[in-house]
């Protein structure tokens, strides 16, 4: 059955200007990190992407290594895009990244011009797109001159393969220098993608200030702390969960050490008429310094529950004070 987007898709989503650019991003964006590889049914992925767009989620975030296996998320997105979303290309933001290992040999990772531009070409092949809206360098490279890495992002834009340049996982100092180089090349830094959540607050120690200075936006990943800030672990560690598998992204000790705080946050969320996940998403978006929050989704219901956070993004001073007291100095 031919997909036709919902007529009311822009009625409830909030959109925010990305730094000093003319681009607006939805407050909630969909990341295809965990659930869009070959281990998950394509029809489930298709249902999630369709529903996301119907809810006003116009931004879909990829990377060359998302899967499993690496490259699968881009390939699967490309199949679904061709079947359902191509008529809406001008309403959609697609981003991808390069930085982590993708193929053997000395040119398959990090930040050389050789790797970045070759990776982008492969990403375009997998997705079937003529261009991506944002191309990120996924992580800093300690050995490649930043001028070369930023020069590759500039080249991608000038070649028409990307509209904007972004960086991810850069420190405040690296961000300022990257922005300076890009500005001098004539391709301003659009956006930074860092991790940020109630229990991971490193961006507050200078990165958000740096982004304000250089005029770049931010889109944060893992705002739910890999599921820790959801109702999944309120009663311990269930079998089959990420923490039960001793994932490098969420370990059992992370759950046990924060369980009291997480339960108290859940009670605070309930008083706001929100789930814990909705509270966590609203909190990272508070005050407008973060442009967008990236969520993952393994089902349409999970997507809908998380996107519903946009219905209540405002906090009273008393609520913020209570939450801050619960979090303490979590970093």
Coordinates of N, CA, C and O in Angstrom, one line a residue, residues 46-185:
X46 N 10.2 -0.1 9.0 CA 9.4 0.7 8.1 C 8.3 1.4 8.8 O 8.0 2.6 8.6
X47 N 7.6 0.6 9.7 CA 6.5 1.2 10.5 C 7.0 2.3 11.4 O 6.3 3.4 11.5
X48 N 8.2 2.2 12.0 CA 8.7 3.2 12.9 C 9.0 4.5 12.1 O 8.6 5.6 12.5
X49 N 9.7 4.4 10.9 CA 10.0 5.5 10.1 C 8.8 6.2 9.6 O 8.7 7.5 9.6
X50 N 7.8 5.5 9.1 CA 6.6 6.1 8.7 C 5.9 6.9 9.8 O 5.5 8.0 9.6
X51 N 5.8 6.2 11.0 CA 5.1 6.9 12.1 C 5.8 8.1 12.6 O 5.2 9.1 12.9
X52 N 7.2 8.0 12.6 CA 8.0 9.1 13.0 C 7.7 10.4 12.1 O 7.4 11.5 12.6
X53 N 7.7 10.2 10.8 CA 7.4 11.3 9.9 C 6.0 11.8 10.1 O 5.8 13.1 10.1
X54 N 5.0 11.0 10.3 CA 3.7 11.4 10.6 C 3.6 12.2 11.8 O 2.7 13.1 12.0
X55 N 4.5 12.0 12.8 CA 4.5 12.8 14.0 C 5.3 14.0 14.0 O 5.5 14.7 15.0
X56 N 5.9 14.4 12.8 CA 6.6 15.6 12.6 C 8.1 15.4 12.9 O 8.9 16.4 12.9
X57 N 8.6 14.2 13.0 CA 10.0 13.9 13.1 C 10.6 13.9 11.7 O 10.4 13.0 11.0
X58 N 11.2 15.0 11.4 CA 11.7 15.2 10.0 C 13.2 14.9 9.9 O 13.8 14.9 8.8
X59 N 13.9 14.6 11.0 CA 15.3 14.3 11.0 C 15.6 12.9 11.4 O 15.2 12.4 12.4
X60 N 16.4 12.2 10.5 CA 16.8 10.8 10.7 C 18.3 10.8 10.7 O 19.0 11.2 9.7
X61 N 18.9 10.2 11.7 CA 20.3 10.3 12.0 C 21.0 8.9 11.8 O 20.6 7.9 12.5
X62 N 22.0 8.9 10.9 CA 22.7 7.6 10.6 C 24.2 7.8 10.8 O 24.6 8.9 11.2
X63 N 24.9 6.7 10.7 CA 26.4 6.8 10.6 C 26.8 5.6 9.7 O 26.0 4.6 9.6
X64 N 28.0 5.6 9.2 CA 28.4 4.6 8.3 C 28.5 3.2 9.0 O 28.2 2.2 8.4
X65 N 28.7 3.2 10.3 CA 28.9 1.9 11.0 C 27.7 1.4 11.7 O 27.8 0.4 12.4
X66 N 26.5 2.1 11.6 CA 25.4 1.6 12.3 C 24.9 0.4 11.6 O 24.8 0.2 10.4
X67 N 24.5 -0.6 12.5 CA 24.0 -1.9 12.0 C 23.3 -2.6 13.2 O 22.5 -2.0 13.9
X68 N 23.7 -3.9 13.4 CA 24.7 -4.6 12.7 C 24.2 -5.3 11.4 O 23.0 -5.5 11.3
X69 N 25.1 -5.6 10.5 CA 26.5 -5.3 10.4 C 26.7 -3.8 10.0 O 25.8 -3.2 9.6
X70 N 27.9 -3.3 10.2 CA 28.2 -1.9 9.8 C 27.7 -1.7 8.4 O 27.9 -2.4 7.5
X71 N 27.0 -0.6 8.2 CA 26.4 -0.2 6.9 C 25.0 -0.6 6.7 O 24.3 -0.1 5.8
X72 N 24.5 -1.6 7.5 CA 23.1 -2.1 7.4 C 22.1 -1.0 7.6 O 21.0 -1.0 6.9
X73 N 22.2 -0.2 8.6 CA 21.2 0.8 8.9 C 21.0 1.8 7.7 O 19.9 2.1 7.3
X74 N 22.2 2.2 7.1 CA 22.1 3.1 5.9 C 21.4 2.3 4.8 O 20.5 2.9 4.1
X75 N 21.7 1.1 4.6 CA 21.1 0.3 3.5 C 19.6 0.1 3.7 O 18.8 0.3 2.8
X76 N 19.2 -0.2 4.9 CA 17.8 -0.4 5.2 C 17.0 0.9 5.2 O 15.9 0.9 4.7
X77 N 17.6 1.9 5.7 CA 17.0 3.2 5.5 C 16.8 3.6 4.1 O 15.7 4.1 3.7
X78 N 17.8 3.3 3.2 CA 17.7 3.6 1.8 C 16.5 2.9 1.1 O 15.8 3.4 0.3
X79 N 16.3 1.6 1.5 CA 15.2 0.8 1.0 C 13.9 1.4 1.3 O 13.0 1.5 0.5
X80 N 13.7 1.8 2.6 CA 12.5 2.3 3.1 C 12.2 3.7 2.5 O 11.1 4.1 2.1
X81 N 13.3 4.5 2.4 CA 13.2 5.8 1.9 C 12.7 5.7 0.4 O 11.8 6.5 0.0
X82 N 13.3 4.8 -0.4 CA 12.9 4.7 -1.8 C 11.4 4.3 -1.9 O 10.7 4.8 -2.8
X83 N 11.0 3.4 -1.0 CA 9.6 2.9 -1.1 C 8.6 3.9 -0.6 O 7.4 4.0 -1.1
X84 N 8.9 4.7 0.5 CA 7.9 5.5 1.2 C 8.2 7.0 1.2 O 7.2 7.8 1.1
X85 N 9.4 7.4 1.4 CA 9.7 8.8 1.8 C 10.3 9.7 0.7 O 10.4 10.9 0.8
X86 N 10.7 9.1 -0.5 CA 11.3 9.9 -1.5 C 10.4 11.1 -2.0 O 11.0 12.2 -2.2
X87 N 9.1 11.0 -2.0 CA 8.3 12.1 -2.4 C 8.4 13.3 -1.5 O 8.1 14.4 -1.8
X88 N 8.9 13.0 -0.2 CA 9.0 14.0 0.8 C 10.5 14.5 1.1 O 10.7 15.1 2.1
X89 N 11.4 14.2 0.1 CA 12.8 14.5 0.4 C 13.0 15.9 0.8 O 13.9 16.1 1.7
X90 N 12.3 16.9 0.3 CA 12.6 18.3 0.6 C 12.0 18.6 2.0 O 12.3 19.7 2.5
X91 N 11.3 17.7 2.7 CA 10.8 17.9 4.0 C 11.7 17.2 5.0 O 11.3 17.2 6.2
X92 N 12.7 16.5 4.6 CA 13.4 15.5 5.5 C 14.9 15.9 5.6 O 15.5 16.3 4.6
X93 N 15.4 15.8 6.8 CA 16.8 16.0 7.1 C 17.4 14.6 7.3 O 17.0 13.8 8.2
X94 N 18.5 14.2 6.5 CA 19.2 13.0 6.7 C 20.6 13.3 7.0 O 21.3 14.1 6.3
X95 N 21.1 12.7 8.1 CA 22.5 12.9 8.5 C 23.2 11.6 8.5 O 22.7 10.6 8.8
X96 N 24.5 11.7 8.3 CA 25.4 10.5 8.5 C 26.8 10.9 8.9 O 27.1 12.1 8.9
X97 N 27.6 10.0 9.3 CA 28.9 10.3 10.0 C 29.9 9.3 9.5 O 29.6 8.2 9.0
X98 N 31.2 9.7 9.7 CA 32.3 8.8 9.5 C 33.4 9.1 10.5 O 33.6 10.3 10.9
X99 N 34.0 8.1 11.0 CA 35.1 8.2 12.0 C 35.5 6.9 12.6 O 36.7 6.8 12.9
X100 N 34.6 6.0 12.7 CA 34.9 4.7 13.3 C 35.3 3.7 12.2 O 35.0 4.0 11.0
X101 N 35.8 2.6 12.6 CA 36.3 1.6 11.6 C 35.2 1.0 10.7 O 34.2 0.6 11.2
X102 N 35.5 1.1 9.4 CA 34.5 0.6 8.4 C 35.1 -0.5 7.5 O 34.4 -1.3 7.0
X103 N 36.4 -0.4 7.2 CA 37.0 -1.5 6.3 C 38.4 -1.6 6.7 O 39.0 -0.8 7.5
X104 N 39.1 -2.7 6.2 CA 40.4 -3.0 6.6 C 41.4 -2.1 6.0 O 41.2 -1.4 5.0
X105 N 42.6 -2.1 6.6 CA 43.7 -1.3 6.1 C 43.8 0.1 6.8 O 43.0 0.4 7.6
X106 N 44.8 0.9 6.4 CA 45.0 2.2 7.0 C 44.1 3.3 6.7 O 44.2 4.4 7.2
X107 N 43.2 3.1 5.7 CA 42.3 4.2 5.3 C 40.8 3.9 5.7 O 39.9 4.5 5.1
X108 N 40.6 3.0 6.7 CA 39.2 2.6 7.0 C 38.6 3.2 8.2 O 37.6 2.8 8.7
X109 N 39.3 4.2 8.8 CA 38.8 4.9 10.0 C 39.5 6.2 10.3 O 40.4 6.6 9.6
X110 N 39.0 6.9 11.4 CA 39.6 8.1 11.9 C 39.2 9.3 11.0 O 38.0 9.5 10.7
X111 N 40.2 10.2 10.6 CA 39.8 11.5 10.1 C 40.5 12.0 8.9 O 40.5 13.2 8.6
X112 N 41.1 11.1 8.1 CA 41.8 11.5 6.9 C 40.9 11.9 5.8 O 39.7 11.5 5.8
X113 N 41.3 12.8 4.9 CA 40.5 13.2 3.8 C 40.1 11.9 2.9 O 39.0 11.8 2.5
X114 N 41.1 11.0 2.8 CA 40.9 9.8 2.0 C 39.7 9.0 2.6 O 38.8 8.6 1.9
X115 N 39.7 8.8 3.9 CA 38.7 8.0 4.5 C 37.3 8.7 4.5 O 36.3 8.1 4.2
X116 N 37.3 10.0 4.9 CA 36.0 10.6 5.1 C 35.3 10.7 3.7 O 34.1 10.5 3.7
X117 N 35.9 11.1 2.7 CA 35.2 11.3 1.4 C 34.9 10.0 0.8 O 33.8 9.8 0.2
X118 N 35.7 9.0 1.0 CA 35.4 7.6 0.5 C 34.2 7.1 1.2 O 33.3 6.5 0.6
X119 N 34.2 7.3 2.5 CA 33.0 6.8 3.4 C 31.7 7.5 3.0 O 30.7 6.8 2.9
X120 N 31.8 8.8 2.7 CA 30.6 9.5 2.3 C 30.0 9.0 1.0 O 28.8 8.8 0.8
X121 N 30.9 8.7 0.1 CA 30.5 8.1 -1.2 C 29.8 6.8 -1.0 O 28.7 6.5 -1.6
X122 N 30.3 5.9 -0.1 CA 29.7 4.7 0.2 C 28.4 4.8 0.9 O 27.4 4.1 0.7
X123 N 28.3 5.8 1.8 CA 27.0 6.1 2.5 C 25.9 6.5 1.5 O 24.8 6.1 1.6
X124 N 26.3 7.3 0.5 CA 25.3 7.7 -0.5 C 24.9 6.6 -1.4 O 23.7 6.4 -1.7
X125 N 25.8 5.7 -1.6 CA 25.4 4.4 -2.4 C 24.5 3.6 -1.6 O 23.5 3.1 -2.1
X126 N 24.7 3.4 -0.3 CA 23.9 2.6 0.5 C 22.5 3.2 0.7 O 21.5 2.5 0.7
X127 N 22.4 4.5 0.9 CA 21.1 5.1 1.1 C 20.4 5.4 -0.2 O 19.1 5.6 -0.2
X128 N 21.1 5.5 -1.3 CA 20.5 5.8 -2.6 C 20.2 7.3 -2.7 O 19.4 7.7 -3.6
X129 N 20.8 8.1 -1.8 CA 20.6 9.6 -1.8 C 21.6 10.3 -2.7 O 22.7 9.8 -2.8
X130 N 21.2 11.4 -3.3 CA 22.1 12.2 -4.0 C 23.0 13.0 -3.1 O 24.1 13.4 -3.4
X131 N 22.5 13.3 -1.9 CA 23.2 14.1 -0.9 C 22.7 13.8 0.4 O 21.5 13.3 0.6
X132 N 23.4 14.0 1.5 CA 22.9 14.1 2.8 C 22.8 15.5 3.3 O 23.5 16.4 2.8
X133 N 22.0 15.8 4.2 CA 21.8 17.1 4.7 C 23.0 17.5 5.7 O 23.4 18.7 5.6
X134 N 23.4 16.6 6.5 CA 24.5 16.9 7.4 C 25.5 15.7 7.4 O 25.1 14.5 7.5
X135 N 26.8 16.0 7.2 CA 27.8 15.0 7.3 C 28.8 15.4 8.4 O 29.3 16.5 8.5
X136 N 28.9 14.4 9.4 CA 29.6 14.6 10.6 C 31.0 13.9 10.5 O 31.1 12.8 10.0
X137 N 32.0 14.5 11.2 CA 33.1 13.7 11.6 C 32.7 13.1 13.0 O 32.4 13.9 13.9
X138 N 32.8 11.8 13.1 CA 32.2 11.1 14.2 C 33.0 11.2 15.5 O 32.4 11.0 16.6
X139 N 34.3 11.3 15.4 CA 35.1 11.4 16.6 C 36.4 12.1 16.3 O 36.9 12.0 15.2
X140 N 37.0 12.8 17.3 CA 38.3 13.4 17.0 C 39.4 12.4 16.6 O 39.4 11.3 17.1
X141 N 40.3 12.8 15.8 CA 41.4 12.0 15.4 C 42.7 12.6 16.0 O 43.1 13.7 15.6
X142 N 43.4 11.9 16.9 CA 44.5 12.4 17.5 C 45.7 12.6 16.6 O 46.7 13.3 17.0
X143 N 45.7 12.0 15.5 CA 46.9 11.9 14.6 C 46.8 12.7 13.3 O 47.8 13.1 12.7
X144 N 45.6 13.0 12.8 CA 45.4 13.7 11.6 C 45.2 15.2 11.9 O 44.4 15.5 12.8
X145 N 45.9 16.1 11.2 CA 45.7 17.5 11.5 C 44.2 17.9 11.3 O 43.6 17.5 10.4
X146 N 43.7 18.7 12.2 CA 42.3 19.1 12.2 C 42.0 19.9 10.9 O 40.9 19.8 10.3
X147 N 43.0 20.5 10.3 CA 42.8 21.2 9.0 C 42.4 20.3 7.9 O 41.6 20.6 7.1
X148 N 43.1 19.1 7.9 CA 42.7 18.1 6.9 C 41.3 17.5 7.1 O 40.6 17.4 6.1
X149 N 41.0 17.2 8.3 CA 39.6 16.7 8.6 C 38.5 17.7 8.3 O 37.6 17.4 7.6
X150 N 38.7 18.9 8.7 CA 37.7 19.9 8.4 C 37.7 20.3 6.9 O 36.7 20.6 6.4
X151 N 38.9 20.2 6.3 CA 38.9 20.4 4.9 C 38.1 19.4 4.1 O 37.5 19.7 3.1
X152 N 38.1 18.1 4.6 CA 37.3 17.1 4.0 C 35.8 17.4 4.1 O 35.0 17.2 3.2
X153 N 35.4 17.9 5.3 CA 34.0 18.3 5.5 C 33.6 19.4 4.5 O 32.5 19.4 3.9
X154 N 34.5 20.4 4.4 CA 34.3 21.5 3.5 C 34.2 21.0 2.1 O 33.3 21.4 1.3
X155 N 35.0 20.1 1.7 CA 35.0 19.5 0.3 C 33.7 18.8 0.1 O 33.1 18.9 -1.0
X156 N 33.2 18.1 1.0 CA 31.9 17.3 0.9 C 30.8 18.3 0.6 O 29.9 18.0 -0.2
X157 N 30.8 19.4 1.3 CA 29.8 20.5 1.0 C 29.9 21.1 -0.3 O 29.0 21.2 -1.1
X158 N 31.1 21.4 -0.7 CA 31.4 22.1 -2.0 C 31.1 21.2 -3.2 O 30.7 21.6 -4.2
X159 N 31.3 19.9 -2.9 CA 31.0 18.9 -4.0 C 29.5 18.6 -4.1 O 29.0 17.9 -5.0
X160 N 28.7 19.2 -3.2 CA 27.2 18.9 -3.3 C 26.8 17.6 -2.7 O 25.6 17.2 -2.8
X161 N 27.7 16.9 -2.0 CA 27.3 15.6 -1.4 C 26.8 15.8 0.0 O 26.2 14.8 0.6
X162 N 26.9 17.0 0.6 CA 26.3 17.3 1.9 C 26.0 18.8 1.9 O 26.6 19.6 1.2
X163 N 24.9 19.1 2.6 CA 24.6 20.6 2.7 C 25.2 21.3 3.9 O 25.5 22.5 3.8
X164 N 25.5 20.5 5.0 CA 26.1 21.1 6.2 C 27.1 20.2 6.8 O 27.1 19.0 6.5
X165 N 28.0 20.8 7.6 CA 29.1 20.1 8.2 C 28.8 20.0 9.7 O 28.4 21.0 10.3
X166 N 29.1 18.8 10.3 CA 29.0 18.7 11.8 C 30.1 17.9 12.4 O 30.9 17.3 11.6
X167 N 30.2 17.9 13.7 CA 31.2 17.1 14.4 C 30.5 16.4 15.6 O 29.4 16.8 16.0
X168 N 31.2 15.4 16.1 CA 30.6 14.6 17.2 C 31.7 14.2 18.2 O 32.8 13.9 17.7
X169 N 31.4 14.3 19.4 CA 32.3 13.8 20.5 C 33.6 14.7 20.6 O 34.6 14.2 21.2
X170 N 33.5 15.9 20.2 CA 34.7 16.8 20.3 C 34.6 17.6 21.6 O 33.5 17.9 22.1
X171 N 35.7 17.9 22.2 CA 35.8 18.7 23.4 C 35.5 20.1 23.1 O 35.5 20.5 21.9
X172 N 35.3 20.9 24.1 CA 35.1 22.4 23.9 C 36.2 23.0 23.1 O 36.0 23.8 22.2
X173 N 37.4 22.7 23.5 CA 38.6 23.3 22.8 C 38.7 22.8 21.3 O 38.9 23.6 20.4
X174 N 38.5 21.6 21.1 CA 38.5 21.0 19.7 C 37.3 21.6 18.9 O 37.5 21.9 17.7
X175 N 36.2 21.8 19.6 CA 35.0 22.4 18.9 C 35.3 23.8 18.4 O 35.0 24.2 17.3
X176 N 35.9 24.6 19.3 CA 36.3 26.0 18.9 C 37.2 26.0 17.7 O 37.1 26.8 16.8
X177 N 38.2 25.1 17.7 CA 39.2 25.1 16.7 C 38.6 24.6 15.4 O 38.9 25.2 14.3
X178 N 37.8 23.6 15.4 CA 37.1 23.1 14.2 C 36.2 24.2 13.6 O 36.2 24.3 12.4
X179 N 35.5 24.9 14.5 CA 34.6 25.9 14.0 C 35.4 27.0 13.3 O 35.0 27.6 12.3
X180 N 36.6 27.4 13.9 CA 37.4 28.4 13.3 C 37.9 28.0 11.9 O 37.8 28.8 11.0
X181 N 38.4 26.8 11.8 CA 38.9 26.3 10.5 C 37.7 26.3 9.5 O 37.9 26.8 8.3
X182 N 36.6 25.8 9.8 CA 35.5 25.7 8.9 C 35.0 27.1 8.5 O 34.7 27.4 7.3
X183 N 35.0 28.0 9.5 CA 34.5 29.4 9.2 C 35.5 30.0 8.1 O 35.0 30.7 7.2
X184 N 36.8 29.8 8.3 CA 37.8 30.4 7.4 C 37.7 29.7 6.0 O 37.9 30.4 5.0
X185 N 37.2 28.5 5.9 CA 37.0 27.8 4.7 C 35.8 28.2 4.0 O 35.6 27.9 2.8

